[in-house]
XYZ file of C-alpha atoms in Angstrom:
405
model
C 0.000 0.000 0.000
C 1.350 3.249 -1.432
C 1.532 6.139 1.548
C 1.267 9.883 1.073
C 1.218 12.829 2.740
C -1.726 14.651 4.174
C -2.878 18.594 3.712
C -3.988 20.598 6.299
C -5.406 24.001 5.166
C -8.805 26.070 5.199
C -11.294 25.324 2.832
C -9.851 26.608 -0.313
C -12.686 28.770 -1.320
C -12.509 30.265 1.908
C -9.315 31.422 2.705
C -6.239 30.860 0.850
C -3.633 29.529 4.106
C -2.026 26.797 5.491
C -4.198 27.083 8.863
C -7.378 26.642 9.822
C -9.716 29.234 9.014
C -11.175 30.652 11.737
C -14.733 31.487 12.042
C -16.484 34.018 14.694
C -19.896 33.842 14.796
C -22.753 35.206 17.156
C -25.966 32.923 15.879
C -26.676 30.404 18.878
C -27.291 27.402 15.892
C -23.883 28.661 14.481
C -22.580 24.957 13.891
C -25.503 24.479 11.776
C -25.622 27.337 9.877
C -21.598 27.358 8.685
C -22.404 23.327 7.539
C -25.012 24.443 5.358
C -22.749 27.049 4.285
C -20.272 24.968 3.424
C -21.614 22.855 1.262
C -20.955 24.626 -2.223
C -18.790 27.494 -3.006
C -21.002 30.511 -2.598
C -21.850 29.606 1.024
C -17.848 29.484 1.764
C -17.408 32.285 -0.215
C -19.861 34.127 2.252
C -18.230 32.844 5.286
C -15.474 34.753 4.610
C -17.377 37.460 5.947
C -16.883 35.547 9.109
C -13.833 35.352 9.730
C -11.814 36.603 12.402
C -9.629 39.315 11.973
C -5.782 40.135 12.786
C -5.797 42.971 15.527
C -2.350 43.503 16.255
C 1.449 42.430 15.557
C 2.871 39.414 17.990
C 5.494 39.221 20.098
C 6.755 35.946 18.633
C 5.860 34.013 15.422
C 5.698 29.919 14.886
C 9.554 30.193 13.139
C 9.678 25.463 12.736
C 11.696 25.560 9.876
C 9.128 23.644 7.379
C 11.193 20.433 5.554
C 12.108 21.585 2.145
C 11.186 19.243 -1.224
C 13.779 17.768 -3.780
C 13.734 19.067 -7.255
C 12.763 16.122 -8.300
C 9.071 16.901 -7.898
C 9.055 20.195 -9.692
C 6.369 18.804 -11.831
C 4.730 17.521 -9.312
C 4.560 20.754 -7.577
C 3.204 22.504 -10.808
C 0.543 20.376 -10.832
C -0.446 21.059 -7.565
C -0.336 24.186 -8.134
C -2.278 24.203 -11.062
C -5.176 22.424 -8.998
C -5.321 24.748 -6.068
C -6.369 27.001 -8.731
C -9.768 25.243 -8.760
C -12.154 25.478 -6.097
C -13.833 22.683 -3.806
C -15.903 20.428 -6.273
C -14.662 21.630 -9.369
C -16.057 25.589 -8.993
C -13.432 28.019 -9.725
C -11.947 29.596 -6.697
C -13.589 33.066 -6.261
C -11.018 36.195 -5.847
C -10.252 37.249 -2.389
C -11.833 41.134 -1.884
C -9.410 43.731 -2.993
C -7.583 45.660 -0.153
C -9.404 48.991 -0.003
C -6.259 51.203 -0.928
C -2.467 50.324 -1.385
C -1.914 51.195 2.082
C -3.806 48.820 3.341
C -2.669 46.008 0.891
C 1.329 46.724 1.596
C 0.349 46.355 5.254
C -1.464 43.006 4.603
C 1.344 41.666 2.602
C 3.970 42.868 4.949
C 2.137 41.427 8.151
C 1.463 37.812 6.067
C 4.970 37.836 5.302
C 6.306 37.901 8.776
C 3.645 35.714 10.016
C 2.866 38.340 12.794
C -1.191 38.688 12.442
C -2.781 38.271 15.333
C -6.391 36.922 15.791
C -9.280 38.780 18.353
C -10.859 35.855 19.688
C -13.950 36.565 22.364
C -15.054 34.594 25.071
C -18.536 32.858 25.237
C -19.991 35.432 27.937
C -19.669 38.179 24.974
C -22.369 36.286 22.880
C -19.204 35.229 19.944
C -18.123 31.705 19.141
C -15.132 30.674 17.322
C -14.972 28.034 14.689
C -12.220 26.758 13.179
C -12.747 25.066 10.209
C -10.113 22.516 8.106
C -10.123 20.702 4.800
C -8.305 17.507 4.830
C -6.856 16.320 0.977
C -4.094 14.048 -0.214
C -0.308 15.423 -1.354
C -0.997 14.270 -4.524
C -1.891 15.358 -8.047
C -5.175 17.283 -8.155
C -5.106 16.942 -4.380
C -7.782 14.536 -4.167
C -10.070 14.037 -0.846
C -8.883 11.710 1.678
C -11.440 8.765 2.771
C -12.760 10.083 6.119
C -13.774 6.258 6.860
C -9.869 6.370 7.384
C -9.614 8.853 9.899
C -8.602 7.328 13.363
C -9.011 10.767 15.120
C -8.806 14.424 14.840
C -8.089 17.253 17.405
C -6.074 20.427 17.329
C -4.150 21.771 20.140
C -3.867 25.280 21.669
C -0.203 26.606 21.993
C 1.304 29.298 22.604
C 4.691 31.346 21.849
C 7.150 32.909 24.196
C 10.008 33.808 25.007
C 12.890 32.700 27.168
C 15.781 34.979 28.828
C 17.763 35.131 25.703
C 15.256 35.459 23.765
C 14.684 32.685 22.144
C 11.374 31.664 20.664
C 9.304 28.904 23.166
C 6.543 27.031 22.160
C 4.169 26.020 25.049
C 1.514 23.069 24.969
C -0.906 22.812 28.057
C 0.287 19.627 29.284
C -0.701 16.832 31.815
C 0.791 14.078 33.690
C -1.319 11.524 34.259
C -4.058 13.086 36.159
C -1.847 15.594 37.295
C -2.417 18.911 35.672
C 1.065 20.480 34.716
C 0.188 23.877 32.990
C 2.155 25.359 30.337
C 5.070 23.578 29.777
C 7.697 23.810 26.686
C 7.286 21.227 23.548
C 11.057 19.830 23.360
C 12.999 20.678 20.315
C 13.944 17.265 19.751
C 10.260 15.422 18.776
C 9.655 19.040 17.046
C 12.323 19.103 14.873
C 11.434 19.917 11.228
C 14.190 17.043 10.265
C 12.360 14.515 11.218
C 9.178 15.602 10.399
C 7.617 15.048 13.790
C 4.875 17.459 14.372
C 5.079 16.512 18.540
C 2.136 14.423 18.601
C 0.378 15.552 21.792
C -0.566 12.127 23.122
C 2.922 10.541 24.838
C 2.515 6.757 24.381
C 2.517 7.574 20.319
C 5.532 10.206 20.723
C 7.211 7.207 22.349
C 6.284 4.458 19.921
C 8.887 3.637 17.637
C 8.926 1.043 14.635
C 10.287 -2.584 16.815
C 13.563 -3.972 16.415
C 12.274 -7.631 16.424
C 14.395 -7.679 19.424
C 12.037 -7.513 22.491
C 14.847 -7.070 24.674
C 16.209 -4.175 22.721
C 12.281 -2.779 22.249
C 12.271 -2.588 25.675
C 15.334 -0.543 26.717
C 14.955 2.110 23.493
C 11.036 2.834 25.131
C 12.723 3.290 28.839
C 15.286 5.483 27.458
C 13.542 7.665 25.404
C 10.515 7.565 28.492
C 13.538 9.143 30.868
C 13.689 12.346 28.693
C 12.758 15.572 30.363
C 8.583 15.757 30.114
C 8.258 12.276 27.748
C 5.495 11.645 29.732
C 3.604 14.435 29.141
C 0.187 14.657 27.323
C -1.213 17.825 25.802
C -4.345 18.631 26.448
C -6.131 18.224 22.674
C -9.503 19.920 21.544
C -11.724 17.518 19.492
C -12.648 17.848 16.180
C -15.253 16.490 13.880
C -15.776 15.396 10.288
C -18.512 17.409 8.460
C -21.644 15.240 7.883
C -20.623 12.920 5.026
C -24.105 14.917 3.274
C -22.003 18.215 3.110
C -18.588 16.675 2.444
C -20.279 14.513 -0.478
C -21.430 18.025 -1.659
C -18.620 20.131 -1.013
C -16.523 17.098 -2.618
C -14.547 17.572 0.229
C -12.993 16.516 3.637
C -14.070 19.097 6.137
C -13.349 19.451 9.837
C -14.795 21.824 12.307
C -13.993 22.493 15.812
C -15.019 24.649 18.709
C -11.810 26.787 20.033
C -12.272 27.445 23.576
C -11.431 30.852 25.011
C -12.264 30.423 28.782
C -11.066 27.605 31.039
C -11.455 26.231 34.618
C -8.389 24.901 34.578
C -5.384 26.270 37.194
C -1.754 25.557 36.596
C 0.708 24.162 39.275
C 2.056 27.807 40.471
C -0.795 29.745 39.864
C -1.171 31.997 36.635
C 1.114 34.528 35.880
C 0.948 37.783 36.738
C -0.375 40.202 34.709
C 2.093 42.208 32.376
C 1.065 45.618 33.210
C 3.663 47.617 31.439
C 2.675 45.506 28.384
C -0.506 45.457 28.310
C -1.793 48.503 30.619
C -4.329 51.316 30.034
C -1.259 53.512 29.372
C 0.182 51.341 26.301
C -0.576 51.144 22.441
C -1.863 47.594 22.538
C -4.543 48.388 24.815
C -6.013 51.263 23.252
C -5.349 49.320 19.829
C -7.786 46.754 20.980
C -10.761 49.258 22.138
C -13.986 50.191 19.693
C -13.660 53.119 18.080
C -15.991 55.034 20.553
C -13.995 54.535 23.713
C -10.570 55.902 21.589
C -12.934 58.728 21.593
C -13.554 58.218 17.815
C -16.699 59.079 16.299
C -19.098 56.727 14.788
C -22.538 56.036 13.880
C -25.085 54.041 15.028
C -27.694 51.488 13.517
C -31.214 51.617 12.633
C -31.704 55.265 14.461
C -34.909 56.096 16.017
C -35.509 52.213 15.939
C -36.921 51.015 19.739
C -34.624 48.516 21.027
C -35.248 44.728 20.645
C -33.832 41.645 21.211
C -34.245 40.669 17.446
C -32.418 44.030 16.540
C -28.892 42.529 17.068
C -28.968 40.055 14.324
C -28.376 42.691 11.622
C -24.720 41.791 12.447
C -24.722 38.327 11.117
C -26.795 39.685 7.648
C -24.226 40.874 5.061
C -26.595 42.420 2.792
C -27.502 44.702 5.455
C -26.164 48.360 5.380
C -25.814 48.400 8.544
C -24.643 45.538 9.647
C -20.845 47.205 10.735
C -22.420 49.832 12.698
C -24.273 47.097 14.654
C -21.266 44.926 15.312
C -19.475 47.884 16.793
C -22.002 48.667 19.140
C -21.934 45.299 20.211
C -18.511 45.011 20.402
C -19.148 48.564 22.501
C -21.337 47.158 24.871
C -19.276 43.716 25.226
C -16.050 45.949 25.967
C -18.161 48.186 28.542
C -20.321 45.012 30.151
C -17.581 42.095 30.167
C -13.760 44.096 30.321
C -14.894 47.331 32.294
C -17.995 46.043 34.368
C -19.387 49.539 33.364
C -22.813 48.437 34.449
C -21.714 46.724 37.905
C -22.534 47.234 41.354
C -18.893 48.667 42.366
C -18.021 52.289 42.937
C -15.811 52.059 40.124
C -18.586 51.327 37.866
C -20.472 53.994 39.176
C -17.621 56.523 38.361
C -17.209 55.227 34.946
C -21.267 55.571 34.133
C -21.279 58.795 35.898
C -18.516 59.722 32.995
C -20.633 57.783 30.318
C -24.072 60.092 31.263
C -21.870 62.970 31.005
C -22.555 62.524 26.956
C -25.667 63.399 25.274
C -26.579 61.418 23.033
C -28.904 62.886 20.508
C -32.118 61.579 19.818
C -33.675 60.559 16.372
C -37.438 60.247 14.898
C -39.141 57.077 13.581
C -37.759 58.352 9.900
C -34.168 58.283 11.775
C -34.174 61.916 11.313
C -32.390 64.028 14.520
C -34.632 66.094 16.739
C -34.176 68.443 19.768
C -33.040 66.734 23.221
C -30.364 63.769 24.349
C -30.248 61.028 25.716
C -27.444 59.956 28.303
C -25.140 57.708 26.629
C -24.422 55.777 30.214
C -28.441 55.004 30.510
C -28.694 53.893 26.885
C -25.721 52.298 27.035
C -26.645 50.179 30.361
C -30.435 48.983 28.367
C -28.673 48.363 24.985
C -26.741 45.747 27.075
C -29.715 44.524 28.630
C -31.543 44.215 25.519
C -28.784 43.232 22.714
C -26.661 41.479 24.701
C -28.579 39.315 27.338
C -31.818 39.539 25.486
C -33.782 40.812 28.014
C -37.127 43.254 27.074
C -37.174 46.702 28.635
C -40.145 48.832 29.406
C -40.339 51.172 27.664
C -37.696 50.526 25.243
C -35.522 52.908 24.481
C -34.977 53.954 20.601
C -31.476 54.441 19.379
C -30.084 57.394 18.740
C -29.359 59.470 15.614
């Protein structure tokens, strides 16, 4: 039986990259809703509107020197090339949308090049999800599906990147021992190195399996030895994934894989976490204020539906693309999900009272059913504190109150 290599990217009609795309959605039946998207090319195609989006420049990048090819399999590679051309089942892959000015599309390049971009990703208490989604094809010629009937399992792990007192880059796995919960705790160098092509599978018995000598004896000692490395024993914690329904894959004429990335965690590390990084990440540095809505960088914006009462129903005009104003509704609930979850603006603590007494300090002015401005304000703490309410935990308020022009 001939072996091959497998390919692990994004669906190809929705993002052209080696990783998973990443989907962030808000719809509670969200799982649903991206596999019935998936199934032919304009439903990926329209997921692209989903995807999360780079935020900021990291601290360290994933540098695993990747194993290079022979020459022998130029033509090989041409061919491949040729085929990524084409979309999933045959359809031509659609263009990516254009940068909006040269700017912007030197930046993108730039940041892709150094592998820098990093991802928002919000927890579940903010009402967002995050998807990632993976098509699964052979290394071959036209990059044929592989047989999901052959699949033993599928997971993806959560790592991270840091950096050690020289500086060097360090990449993390959440590891256990047994039942024994370690924490963090470094992937070694040796069953990561690109030379052998081990990817440092996260489960230890198969990092320590080894093709048998026919000499039990000898079987025996190689295990012990390579079991009394530093942390051989140690099992990273891995996040299940799933094969699409074989329905959509049959349609898609592809291998898909989705998964749910968690953002939140019970789990406590031996030591404790660390503590936070203030100088890095403080109220006072560029990374914070980089990650606020426009509105708290005291940037003026616009808001949706004006002179609209507020209802629960109003807040999914940021999952409907056609709509025009579907960007000025995810802001405000990324507004309200900034105030509610990072500040506690609308808490019980004097701090949140001094931050909403700031908040009613602005007037907010007030719109007709047309969404045409009219005399008086509203203030923007009060509004603020029922939009929560209403958008964000779904609640009904009496009377409502209408949003502003």
């Amino acid at each position: 039986m001939s072996h091959h290599d497998v390919i692990l990217s994004a669906p190809r009609d929705l993002a052209d990259s080696g990783a998973p795309a990443i989907l962030q959605r808000s719809d509670e039946d969200f799982i649903e809703a991206v596999l019935a998207s998936l199934r032919d090319a304009e439903g990926r195609i329209a997921l692209r509107d989903n995807l999360a989006r780079p935020t900021t420049i990291a601290t360290g990048t994933d540098t695993r020197l990747r194993a290079r090819r022979g020459g022998g399999r130029d033509l090989f590679n041409r061919l491949r090339a040729a085929s990524r051309q084409l979309g999933l089942a045959g359809g031509r892959v659609a263009e990516a949308p254009a940068a909006s000015d040269e700017k912007a599309l030197l930046e993108g390049v730039r940041r892709a090049a150094e592998g820098t971009q990093v991802l928002k990703l919000f927890q579940p208490i903010q009402r967002q999800f995050n998807l990632a989604v993976m098509e699964a094809r052979c290394d071959t010629p036209g990059e044929p599906r592989i047989d999901p009937k052959r699949v033993e399992g599928a997971g993806m792990v959560i790592r991270r990147l840091v950096r050690d007192a020289q500086g060097r880059e360090v990449k993390q796995g959440w590891m256990r021992i047994g039942d024994n919960l370690k924490g963090w705790a470094r992937i070694g160098t040796a069953a990561d190195a690109a030379a052998s092509g081990n990817r440092h599978d996260p489960e230890a018995l198969r990092r320590l399996a080894r093709p048998g000598t026919g000499q039990p004896v000898l079987d025996r000692q190689v295990t012990a030895l390579l079991a009394a490395q530093d942390d051989a024993l140690l099992n990273e914690s891995v996040v299940p994934m799933f094969v699409a329904p074989p329905d959509v894959c049959k349609a898609a004429a592809a291998t898909l894989f989705y998964g749910l990335i968690p953002t939140t965690s019970s789990e406590k590390a031996e030591g404790g976490a660390p503590q936070f990084d203030d100088a890095a990440f403080g109220p006072t540095t560029a990374d914070f204020r980089n990650h606020l809505v426009g509105p708290l960088r005291g940037l003026a914006d616009s808001f949706p539906r004006p002179g609209r009462a507020l209802t629960p129903d109003l807040a999914t005009i940021a999952g409907n693309a056609a709509d025009t104003d579907r960007n000025a509704m995810k802001r405000l609930l990324l507004l309200l999900r900034q105030l509610a979850v990072e500040f506690d603006a609308f808490g019980d603590s004097a701090e949140a009272d001094a931050l909403m007494t700031q908040l009613n300090a602005i007037g907010l002015p007030l719109a007709d059913a047309a969404g045409k401005p009219i005399e008086g304000s509203r203030p923007a703490g009060d509004f603020l504190a029922a939009a929560a309410r209403i958008l964000l935990n779904e609640e009904s308020v009496s009377p409502a109150p209408t949003m502003p022009a």
